CSV table of C-alpha atoms in Angstrom, one decimal:
chain,number,residue,atom,x,y,z
A,1,MET,CA,33.1,247.1,90.2
A,2,GLU,CA,36.5,248.8,90.7
A,3,PRO,CA,39.2,247.2,92.7
A,4,GLU,CA,39.3,247.8,96.5
A,5,ASN,CA,41.1,250.8,97.7
A,6,LYS,CA,43.4,251.5,100.7
A,7,ASN,CA,40.5,252.7,102.8
A,8,GLY,CA,38.6,249.2,102.6
A,9,PHE,CA,36.0,250.6,100.3
A,10,MET,CA,34.9,249.1,96.8
A,11,LYS,CA,33.4,251.8,94.6
A,12,SER,CA,30.8,251.4,91.7
A,13,ASP,CA,28.2,253.7,90.4
A,14,ASN,CA,25.4,252.2,92.3
A,15,GLU,CA,27.1,250.7,95.7
A,16,ILE,CA,28.9,251.7,98.8
A,17,VAL,CA,30.5,248.8,100.4
A,18,SER,CA,32.7,248.4,103.5
A,19,ASP,CA,34.8,245.5,104.7
A,20,ASN,CA,32.9,245.2,107.9
A,21,ILE,CA,29.3,246.6,107.1
A,22,ASN,CA,26.6,244.6,105.3
A,23,VAL,CA,24.8,246.7,102.7
A,24,VAL,CA,21.4,246.1,101.2
A,25,ASP,CA,21.1,248.3,98.1
A,26,ASN,CA,17.9,248.7,96.1
A,27,ASP,CA,17.8,251.5,93.5
A,28,THR,CA,14.8,253.8,93.1
A,29,LEU,CA,14.4,256.6,90.8
A,30,GLY,CA,13.8,260.0,92.6
A,31,GLY,CA,11.3,262.6,91.3
A,32,ASP,CA,13.8,264.8,89.5
A,33,GLY,CA,15.7,262.0,87.9
A,34,GLU,CA,18.4,261.3,90.4
A,35,ILE,CA,19.4,257.9,91.6
A,36,VAL,CA,18.3,257.3,95.3
A,37,HIS,CA,19.6,254.3,97.2
A,38,GLU,CA,17.5,252.8,100.1
A,39,VAL,CA,20.1,251.0,102.2
A,40,GLY,CA,20.1,249.0,105.6
A,41,MET,CA,23.6,250.0,107.1
A,42,ILE,CA,23.7,250.0,110.8
A,43,PHE,CA,26.0,252.2,113.0
A,44,LYS,CA,26.5,252.3,116.9
A,45,ASP,CA,26.2,256.2,117.0
A,46,GLU,CA,26.3,259.3,114.9
A,47,LYS,CA,30.0,259.8,115.0
A,48,GLU,CA,30.6,256.3,113.4
A,49,LEU,CA,28.1,257.1,110.7
A,50,PHE,CA,29.8,260.6,109.9
A,51,ASP,CA,33.1,258.8,110.0
A,52,PHE,CA,31.9,256.3,107.5
A,53,TYR,CA,30.5,259.0,105.1
A,54,LYS,CA,33.8,260.9,105.3
A,55,GLN,CA,35.8,257.8,104.3
A,56,TYR,CA,33.6,257.3,101.5
A,57,ALA,CA,33.6,260.9,100.4
A,58,TYR,CA,37.5,260.7,100.5
A,59,VAL,CA,37.7,257.9,98.0
A,60,VAL,CA,35.1,259.5,95.6
A,61,CYS,CA,36.8,262.9,96.3
A,62,PHE,CA,34.2,265.5,97.5
A,63,PRO,CA,34.0,267.5,100.8
A,64,VAL,CA,31.2,266.8,103.2
A,65,ARG,CA,29.2,268.7,105.9
A,66,LYS,CA,26.3,268.1,108.2
A,67,ARG,CA,23.3,269.6,106.8
A,68,ASN,CA,20.6,269.3,109.4
A,69,LEU,CA,19.5,267.4,112.5
A,70,LYS,CA,16.4,266.7,114.3
A,71,LYS,CA,15.9,265.9,117.8
A,72,GLY,CA,13.1,263.6,119.4
A,73,ASP,CA,11.0,264.4,122.2
A,74,ASP,CA,13.5,263.4,124.7
A,75,GLY,CA,15.8,266.2,123.4
A,76,VAL,CA,18.3,263.5,121.8
A,77,VAL,CA,19.3,263.8,118.0
A,78,ARG,CA,17.4,261.0,116.1
A,79,PHE,CA,17.7,262.3,112.5
A,80,VAL,CA,20.6,263.8,110.5
A,81,THR,CA,21.5,264.5,107.0
A,82,PHE,CA,25.1,264.8,105.6
A,83,THR,CA,25.8,266.3,102.3
A,84,CYS,CA,28.4,267.2,99.7
A,85,SER,CA,29.7,270.6,100.7
A,86,ARG,CA,28.7,272.0,97.2
A,87,GLU,CA,25.1,271.5,97.8
A,88,GLY,CA,22.7,274.5,97.8
A,89,ARG,CA,23.1,277.9,96.1
A,90,ARG,CA,24.2,281.2,97.5
A,91,SER,CA,21.8,284.0,96.9
A,92,SER,CA,22.8,287.5,95.7
A,93,ASN,CA,21.3,290.6,97.1
A,94,THR,CA,23.4,293.0,95.0
A,95,ASN,CA,22.0,295.1,92.1
A,96,SER,CA,25.3,297.0,91.5
A,97,ALA,CA,27.1,296.6,88.3
A,98,LEU,CA,29.8,294.6,90.0
A,99,ARG,CA,29.5,290.8,90.1
A,100,PRO,CA,28.9,288.9,93.3
A,101,GLN,CA,31.9,286.9,94.8
A,102,PRO,CA,32.4,283.4,93.2
A,103,THR,CA,31.0,280.4,95.0
A,104,SER,CA,31.8,276.7,95.1
A,105,GLN,CA,28.1,275.7,95.6
A,106,THR,CA,26.5,274.1,92.7
A,107,ASP,CA,23.3,272.7,94.2
A,108,CYS,CA,24.7,269.3,94.4
A,109,LYS,CA,22.2,266.7,95.7
A,110,ALA,CA,24.6,264.1,96.8
A,111,ARG,CA,23.6,263.2,100.5
A,112,ILE,CA,22.8,260.5,103.0
A,113,SER,CA,19.9,260.5,105.6
A,114,ALA,CA,19.9,258.4,108.7
A,115,SER,CA,17.8,257.9,111.8
A,116,ALA,CA,18.2,256.4,115.3
A,117,ASP,CA,15.7,253.7,116.8
A,118,CYS,CA,14.6,253.5,120.3
A,119,HIS,CA,17.8,251.5,121.0
A,120,ASP,CA,20.1,254.3,119.7
A,121,THR,CA,21.1,252.3,116.8
A,122,TRP,CA,21.6,254.4,113.6
A,123,ARG,CA,20.6,253.3,110.2
A,124,ILE,CA,20.8,255.0,106.8
A,125,ASN,CA,17.6,255.5,105.1
A,126,THR,CA,18.4,257.0,101.8
A,127,VAL,CA,21.6,257.7,99.9
A,128,ASN,CA,21.9,259.9,96.7
A,129,LEU,CA,25.4,259.1,95.0
A,130,GLN,CA,25.2,261.5,92.1
A,131,HIS,CA,27.1,264.8,91.8
A,132,ASN,CA,26.7,267.4,89.4
A,133,HIS,CA,30.3,268.6,89.4
A,134,LYS,CA,33.6,267.0,88.7
A,135,THR,CA,35.8,265.4,91.4
A,136,SER,CA,39.5,264.9,91.6
A,137,LEU,CA,41.2,262.4,93.6
A,138,SER,CA,44.3,264.5,94.2
A,139,LYS,CA,42.2,267.2,96.0
A,140,SER,CA,40.6,265.0,98.7
A,141,ARG,CA,43.3,265.5,101.3
A,142,LEU,CA,43.1,269.2,100.8
A,143,PHE,CA,39.3,269.3,101.7
A,144,ARG,CA,38.8,271.1,105.2
A,145,CYS,CA,36.7,268.2,106.5
A,146,ASN,CA,39.8,265.9,105.9
A,147,GLN,CA,42.5,268.0,107.4
A,148,GLU,CA,43.5,267.2,111.0
A,149,LEU,CA,46.5,267.0,113.3
A,150,SER,CA,46.9,264.0,115.5
A,151,THR,CA,48.0,264.2,119.1
A,152,ASN,CA,51.4,262.6,118.1
A,153,VAL,CA,52.0,265.1,115.2
A,154,LYS,CA,51.0,268.0,117.7
A,155,ARG,CA,53.4,266.8,120.5
A,156,LYS,CA,56.2,266.4,117.9
A,157,LEU,CA,55.6,269.8,116.2
A,158,GLU,CA,55.9,271.4,119.7
A,159,LEU,CA,59.1,269.6,120.6
A,160,ASN,CA,60.6,270.6,117.3
A,161,ASP,CA,59.6,274.2,117.7
A,162,ILE,CA,61.2,274.2,121.3
A,163,ALA,CA,64.3,272.7,119.7
A,164,GLY,CA,64.5,275.6,117.3
A,165,ILE,CA,63.7,273.4,114.1
A,166,SER,CA,61.8,275.6,111.7
A,167,LEU,CA,58.2,274.9,110.6
A,168,HIS,CA,59.2,274.2,107.0
A,169,LYS,CA,61.8,271.5,107.9
A,170,SER,CA,59.1,269.9,110.4
A,171,PHE,CA,56.7,269.8,107.6
A,172,ASN,CA,59.1,268.2,105.3
A,173,SER,CA,60.1,265.7,107.7
A,174,ALA,CA,56.4,264.7,108.2
A,175,VAL,CA,56.1,264.4,104.4
A,176,VAL,CA,59.1,262.0,104.1
A,177,GLU,CA,57.6,260.0,107.1
A,178,ALA,CA,54.2,259.7,105.5
A,179,GLY,CA,55.7,258.6,102.3
A,180,GLY,CA,54.7,261.6,100.1
A,181,TYR,CA,52.4,264.6,100.2
A,182,GLU,CA,49.4,262.5,98.9
A,183,ASN,CA,49.4,260.5,102.4
A,184,MET,CA,49.5,263.8,104.5
A,185,THR,CA,46.1,264.5,106.3
A,186,CYS,CA,46.9,268.2,106.7
A,187,VAL,CA,49.0,271.2,104.7
A,188,GLU,CA,51.9,273.2,105.9
A,189,LYS,CA,49.4,276.2,106.8
A,190,ASP,CA,47.9,273.8,109.4
A,191,TYR,CA,51.3,273.3,111.1
A,192,ARG,CA,51.9,277.2,110.9
A,193,ASN,CA,48.5,277.9,112.5
A,194,TYR,CA,48.9,275.3,115.3
A,195,ILE,CA,52.4,276.4,116.3
A,196,GLU,CA,51.5,280.1,116.2
A,197,GLN,CA,48.7,279.4,118.7
A,198,VAL,CA,50.9,277.1,121.0
A,199,ARG,CA,53.5,280.0,120.9
A,200,ARG,CA,51.1,282.6,122.0
A,201,LEU,CA,50.1,280.5,125.1
A,202,ARG,CA,53.7,279.0,126.0
A,203,LEU,CA,54.4,281.2,129.0
A,204,ARG,CA,57.3,280.5,131.3
A,205,GLU,CA,56.4,279.5,134.8
A,206,GLY,CA,55.4,282.5,136.8
A,207,ASP,CA,55.1,284.9,133.9
A,208,ALA,CA,51.4,285.4,134.1
A,209,ALA,CA,51.6,285.8,138.0
A,210,ALA,CA,54.6,288.3,137.7
A,211,LEU,CA,52.6,290.5,135.0
A,212,GLN,CA,49.7,290.6,137.3
A,213,SER,CA,51.9,291.4,140.3
A,214,TYR,CA,53.6,294.2,138.4
A,215,PHE,CA,50.2,295.8,137.3
A,216,SER,CA,49.0,295.5,140.9
A,217,GLN,CA,52.2,297.2,142.1
A,218,MET,CA,51.6,300.0,139.4
A,219,GLN,CA,48.1,300.4,140.7
A,220,THR,CA,49.3,301.2,144.3
A,221,TRP,CA,51.6,303.7,142.9
A,222,CYS,CA,49.0,305.3,140.7
A,223,LEU,CA,45.3,304.7,141.8
A,224,ARG,CA,44.0,305.6,138.3
A,225,PHE,CA,46.3,302.9,136.6
A,226,TYR,CA,44.0,300.5,134.7
A,227,PHE,CA,44.5,296.9,133.7
A,228,ALA,CA,42.6,294.0,132.6
A,229,ILE,CA,43.7,290.4,132.2
A,230,ASP,CA,41.7,287.8,130.1
A,231,LEU,CA,42.2,284.1,130.8
A,232,ASP,CA,41.1,281.0,128.6
A,233,ASP,CA,39.2,278.1,129.7
A,234,LYS,CA,42.3,276.5,131.3
A,235,SER,CA,43.2,279.6,133.2
A,236,ARG,CA,46.0,280.4,130.7
A,237,LEU,CA,46.7,284.0,129.8
A,238,LYS,CA,45.1,285.1,126.5
A,239,ASN,CA,44.8,288.9,126.5
A,240,VAL,CA,46.1,291.9,128.5
A,241,PHE,CA,45.0,295.5,128.4
A,242,TRP,CA,46.5,298.4,130.4
A,243,THR,CA,46.7,302.2,130.6
A,244,ASP,CA,47.9,304.8,133.1
A,245,ASN,CA,46.2,307.9,134.3
A,246,ARG,CA,48.0,310.3,131.9
A,247,CYS,CA,46.4,308.4,129.0
A,248,ARG,CA,43.0,308.4,130.5
A,249,GLN,CA,43.2,312.0,131.0
A,250,ALA,CA,44.6,312.7,127.5
A,251,TYR,CA,41.5,310.7,126.1
A,252,LYS,CA,39.0,313.3,127.7
A,253,GLU,CA,40.7,316.0,125.7
A,254,PHE,CA,41.8,314.4,122.6
A,255,GLY,CA,39.6,311.3,122.2
A,256,ASP,CA,37.3,312.5,119.3
A,257,VAL,CA,39.3,310.4,116.8
A,258,VAL,CA,41.6,307.4,117.5
A,259,THR,CA,43.7,305.1,115.3
A,260,PHE,CA,43.9,301.5,116.1
A,261,ASP,CA,46.6,299.1,114.9
A,262,THR,CA,48.1,295.7,115.8
A,263,THR,CA,51.0,295.2,113.4
A,264,TYR,CA,53.6,295.6,116.0
A,265,LEU,CA,54.9,292.2,117.0
A,266,THR,CA,57.5,292.6,119.9
A,267,ASN,CA,58.0,289.7,122.2
A,268,LYS,CA,59.0,286.1,122.0
A,269,TYR,CA,55.3,284.9,122.3
A,270,ASP,CA,54.4,286.4,118.9
A,271,ILE,CA,51.4,288.5,120.5
A,272,PRO,CA,50.2,291.5,118.5
A,273,PHE,CA,50.8,294.7,120.5
A,274,ALA,CA,47.5,296.7,119.8
A,275,HIS,CA,47.3,300.4,120.8
A,276,PHE,CA,45.0,303.3,120.6
A,277,VAL,CA,46.4,306.5,119.3
A,278,GLY,CA,45.0,310.1,119.3
A,279,LEU,CA,46.4,313.5,118.4
A,280,ASN,CA,47.0,316.2,120.8
A,281,HIS,CA,47.0,320.0,120.7
A,282,HIS,CA,50.5,320.2,119.5
A,283,GLY,CA,49.8,317.7,116.6
A,284,GLN,CA,51.8,314.9,118.2
A,285,SER,CA,50.7,311.4,118.6
A,286,THR,CA,49.4,310.5,122.1
A,287,LEU,CA,48.8,307.0,123.4
A,288,LEU,CA,45.3,306.4,124.7
A,289,GLY,CA,45.7,302.5,126.0
A,290,CYS,CA,47.2,299.4,124.6
A,291,GLY,CA,47.2,295.6,125.0
A,292,LEU,CA,48.8,292.2,124.1
A,293,LEU,CA,46.5,290.0,122.2
A,294,SER,CA,46.6,286.2,121.6
A,295,ASN,CA,44.9,286.3,118.4
A,296,GLU,CA,43.2,288.7,116.0
A,297,ASN,CA,39.7,287.4,115.7
A,298,THR,CA,36.4,289.2,116.2
A,299,SER,CA,35.8,288.0,119.9
A,300,THR,CA,39.3,289.2,120.9
A,301,PHE,CA,38.7,292.6,119.6
A,302,VAL,CA,35.4,292.8,121.2
A,303,TRP,CA,37.0,292.0,124.5
A,304,LEU,CA,39.6,294.7,123.9
A,305,PHE,CA,37.3,297.5,122.7
A,306,ARG,CA,34.8,296.8,125.5
A,307,THR,CA,37.7,296.7,128.2
A,308,TRP,CA,39.1,300.0,126.5
A,309,LEU,CA,35.8,301.6,126.5
A,310,GLN,CA,34.9,300.8,130.1
A,311,CYS,CA,38.3,302.2,131.2
A,312,MET,CA,37.5,305.4,129.2
A,313,HIS,CA,34.1,305.9,131.2
A,314,ASP,CA,32.0,304.5,128.4
A,315,GLN,CA,32.7,307.4,126.1
A,316,PRO,CA,33.3,306.0,122.6
A,317,PRO,CA,35.3,308.0,120.2
A,318,CYS,CA,33.4,309.9,117.3
A,319,GLY,CA,35.6,308.3,114.7
A,320,ILE,CA,38.1,305.4,114.5
A,321,ILE,CA,40.7,304.5,111.8
A,322,THR,CA,41.8,301.1,111.2
A,323,GLY,CA,43.2,298.9,108.3
A,324,GLN,CA,40.8,296.6,106.3
A,325,ASP,CA,40.7,293.8,108.8
A,326,LYS,CA,37.2,292.2,108.7
A,327,ALA,CA,37.5,291.2,112.3
A,328,MET,CA,38.2,294.6,113.5
A,329,GLN,CA,35.2,295.8,111.4
A,330,ASN,CA,33.0,293.2,113.0
A,331,ALA,CA,34.0,294.1,116.6
A,332,ILE,CA,33.6,298.0,116.0
A,333,GLU,CA,30.1,297.5,114.7
A,334,ILE,CA,29.4,295.5,117.8
A,335,VAL,CA,31.1,297.7,120.3
A,336,PHE,CA,31.0,301.2,118.8
A,337,LEU,CA,27.5,301.5,117.7
A,338,ASN,CA,27.7,305.2,116.9
A,339,THR,CA,31.3,305.6,115.9
A,340,ARG,CA,32.2,306.3,112.3
A,341,HIS,CA,34.6,303.7,111.1
A,342,ARG,CA,37.2,304.8,108.5
A,343,TRP,CA,39.7,302.5,106.6
A,344,CYS,CA,43.4,303.7,106.3
A,345,LEU,CA,43.4,305.4,102.8
A,346,TRP,CA,47.3,305.1,102.6
A,347,HIS,CA,47.3,301.3,103.0
A,348,ILE,CA,44.6,301.0,100.2
A,349,MET,CA,46.6,303.0,97.9
A,350,LYS,CA,49.8,301.1,98.9
A,351,LYS,CA,48.1,297.9,97.7
A,352,LEU,CA,47.4,298.8,94.2
A,353,PRO,CA,50.8,297.4,92.8
A,354,GLU,CA,50.1,294.2,94.5
A,355,LYS,CA,46.6,294.0,93.2
A,356,PHE,CA,47.0,295.1,89.7
A,357,GLY,CA,50.7,294.8,89.0
A,358,TYR,CA,49.9,292.1,86.5
A,359,HIS,CA,47.5,294.3,84.6
A,360,ILE,CA,48.5,295.5,81.1
A,361,ASP,CA,46.8,299.1,82.0
A,362,LYS,CA,48.1,299.2,85.6
A,363,SER,CA,49.3,302.7,85.4
A,364,LEU,CA,45.9,304.0,84.1
A,365,ILE,CA,44.1,301.8,86.8
A,366,PHE,CA,46.4,303.5,89.5
A,367,SER,CA,45.8,307.0,88.3
A,368,THR,CA,42.0,306.4,87.9
A,369,ILE,CA,41.6,305.1,91.6
A,370,HIS,CA,43.7,308.0,92.9
A,371,GLY,CA,41.6,310.5,91.0
A,372,LEU,CA,38.3,308.9,92.1
A,373,ALA,CA,39.5,308.9,95.7
A,374,TYR,CA,40.9,312.3,96.0
A,375,ASP,CA,39.1,314.5,93.4
A,376,SER,CA,35.4,313.2,93.7
A,377,ARG,CA,33.2,316.1,94.7
A,378,ALA,CA,29.7,314.4,94.4
A,379,VAL,CA,28.3,311.1,94.9
A,380,ASP,CA,27.3,310.6,91.2
A,381,GLU,CA,30.6,311.8,90.2
A,382,PHE,CA,32.3,308.8,92.0
A,383,GLU,CA,29.7,306.3,91.1
A,384,LYS,CA,29.9,307.0,87.2
A,385,GLY,CA,33.6,307.1,87.4
A,386,TRP,CA,33.9,303.9,89.2
A,387,ARG,CA,31.4,302.0,86.9
A,388,ALA,CA,33.4,303.6,83.8
A,389,MET,CA,36.5,302.4,85.1
A,390,ILE,CA,35.3,298.8,85.8
A,391,ASP,CA,33.9,298.5,82.3
A,392,GLU,CA,36.9,300.0,80.7
A,393,PHE,CA,39.5,297.9,82.3
A,394,GLY,CA,37.3,294.7,82.5
A,395,LEU,CA,37.4,294.5,86.4
A,396,HIS,CA,33.9,293.2,87.1
A,397,ASP,CA,35.5,289.9,88.6
A,398,ASN,CA,37.9,291.6,90.9
A,399,ASP,CA,36.7,290.7,94.4
A,400,TRP,CA,39.0,293.3,96.1
A,401,LEU,CA,37.5,296.1,94.0
A,402,SER,CA,34.0,294.8,94.7
A,403,ARG,CA,34.8,295.0,98.5
A,404,LEU,CA,36.1,298.5,98.2
A,405,TYR,CA,33.2,299.7,96.2
A,406,LYS,CA,30.7,298.2,98.6
A,407,ASN,CA,32.6,299.8,101.6
A,408,ARG,CA,33.2,303.2,99.6
A,409,GLY,CA,31.8,305.2,102.7
A,410,ARG,CA,34.8,304.0,104.7
A,411,TRP,CA,37.5,305.2,102.7
A,412,VAL,CA,36.7,307.9,100.0
A,413,PRO,CA,37.2,311.3,101.6
A,414,PHE,CA,34.1,313.0,100.1
A,415,PHE,CA,32.0,310.3,101.8
A,416,LEU,CA,33.6,311.0,105.2
A,417,LYS,CA,33.6,314.8,105.0
A,418,THR,CA,30.7,315.1,107.4
A,419,THR,CA,32.8,313.7,110.3
A,420,PHE,CA,35.6,315.4,112.3
A,421,TRP,CA,38.8,313.4,111.6
A,422,ALA,CA,41.4,315.7,113.2
A,423,ARG,CA,43.1,315.9,109.8
A,424,MET,CA,43.8,312.1,110.1
A,425,SER,CA,43.1,309.6,107.2
A,426,THR,CA,45.7,307.1,107.9
A,427,ILE,CA,47.0,304.8,110.7
A,428,GLN,CA,50.4,306.1,110.3
A,429,ARG,CA,50.1,307.8,113.6
A,430,SER,CA,49.7,304.3,115.1
A,431,GLU,CA,52.7,303.0,113.1
A,432,SER,CA,54.8,305.9,114.2
A,433,MET,CA,54.3,304.6,117.7
A,434,ASN,CA,55.7,301.3,116.8
A,435,THR,CA,59.0,302.9,115.9
A,436,PHE,CA,59.0,304.7,119.1
A,437,PHE,CA,59.2,301.5,121.1
A,438,ASP,CA,62.1,300.1,119.0
A,439,GLY,CA,65.1,300.0,121.1
A,440,TYR,CA,63.3,299.3,124.3
A,441,VAL,CA,62.1,295.9,123.3
A,442,HIS,CA,63.1,293.0,121.1
A,443,LEU,CA,62.1,289.7,120.0
A,444,LYS,CA,63.2,287.8,123.0
A,445,THR,CA,61.5,290.3,125.7
A,446,SER,CA,59.4,288.5,128.1
A,447,LEU,CA,55.9,289.6,128.8
A,448,LYS,CA,56.7,291.1,132.1
A,449,GLN,CA,59.9,292.8,130.7
A,450,PHE,CA,57.8,294.2,127.8
A,451,VAL,CA,55.5,296.0,130.1
A,452,GLU,CA,58.4,297.4,132.2
A,453,GLN,CA,60.3,298.5,129.2
A,454,TYR,CA,57.0,300.0,127.5
A,455,GLU,CA,56.8,302.2,130.8
A,456,ARG,CA,60.2,303.5,130.4
A,457,ALA,CA,59.6,304.2,126.7
A,458,LEU,CA,56.5,306.1,127.7
A,459,ARG,CA,58.3,308.2,130.2
A,460,ASN,CA,60.9,309.0,127.7
A,461,LYS,CA,58.2,310.1,125.2
A,462,VAL,CA,56.7,312.5,127.8
A,463,GLU,CA,60.1,314.0,128.6
A,464,LYS,CA,60.5,314.7,124.8
A,465,GLU,CA,57.0,316.4,124.7
A,466,PHE,CA,58.1,318.6,127.8
């Protein structure tokens, strides 16, 4: 048996031992040759059981997850199974020449099963300790199931951010305090994700009320001014959408095709400024509504799209152009059921140096993809050319190309020619609106100031059109 470790466990090939839990361990041989252990370990609830298995997994160095649970007649969970996260196999349903995305699943059989008796006492029934993959002690802290931010860490991180201390310095300070990276329960990205969420919700007192008051005032001046405010479960401001009568009237005339973009970050809360842009009869960009978002996940985009659609009398556009954001794609498929979704071709081509700058034949790859995108005149021509490129340059394992090929109907002009696009194939119309607001707003603009300045910028644009 190996020496005791810092978590109070003692590990061998056939035992799980804790300082405060008695173990009865009798080995039996499973049907397919795996070692199965029948044990008599007792826990007061499911959480204590899961925490114990996570601690053991941290020592042995594998990630864990809840596999399944069963409820009794009373509706209470009575049976659970916790497994190694690499259990199971991911099936592939693709028959194309491109290989499926790699997976970490190896059909590992390591697991524990437990059940609760009539007194709500949990007992481990069976344990399989054998893994069919290698483990690494240095990686335990990086597994998602082991990453967490304590309440004290969150509080200190918020105070440091208010004081102007950078995230990098805050994380380095935590590493020193913990005695090294190996003792950290999170990575720097966890710090960044948390503080970005806090910044988005950190409104000054009265900001949300002032914003709503301003919108209400605008509505008294213009009855067709439209706004919507989305609050979280603690009644904090999450998302905002607004548009005026001129934008709503413009959509009736120029709403066949819209571009949608969220890359313009303008205010102190680090909230993405999202806007819908169309093309008018003068070939000029025209704003069709906009919003401020707390995050860029599917549920947020669904809220924004549904709100915008309701504002525009439930008349969806024929086509919408966006970047390759997966959350946007999911939301568009949920809300705009009959709208053709196109990816920005310019953004795709712009990524080629980033994706293939390392490749010895990068110039040939660039020119081949350009040729396939712009010159293909038939489906077979594109399909054959793509497969030939993959084979010639050995790009079968390139996940980015695999996704492009799977979604070829969203970006290759030939596949999109049956839909009217108002001569647009990129979201550069949206990005041109970003520069339009420069000079009116800056990084320290408050939410209320942002909306007021937005109104001034919009009036200036109307004057220029006249």
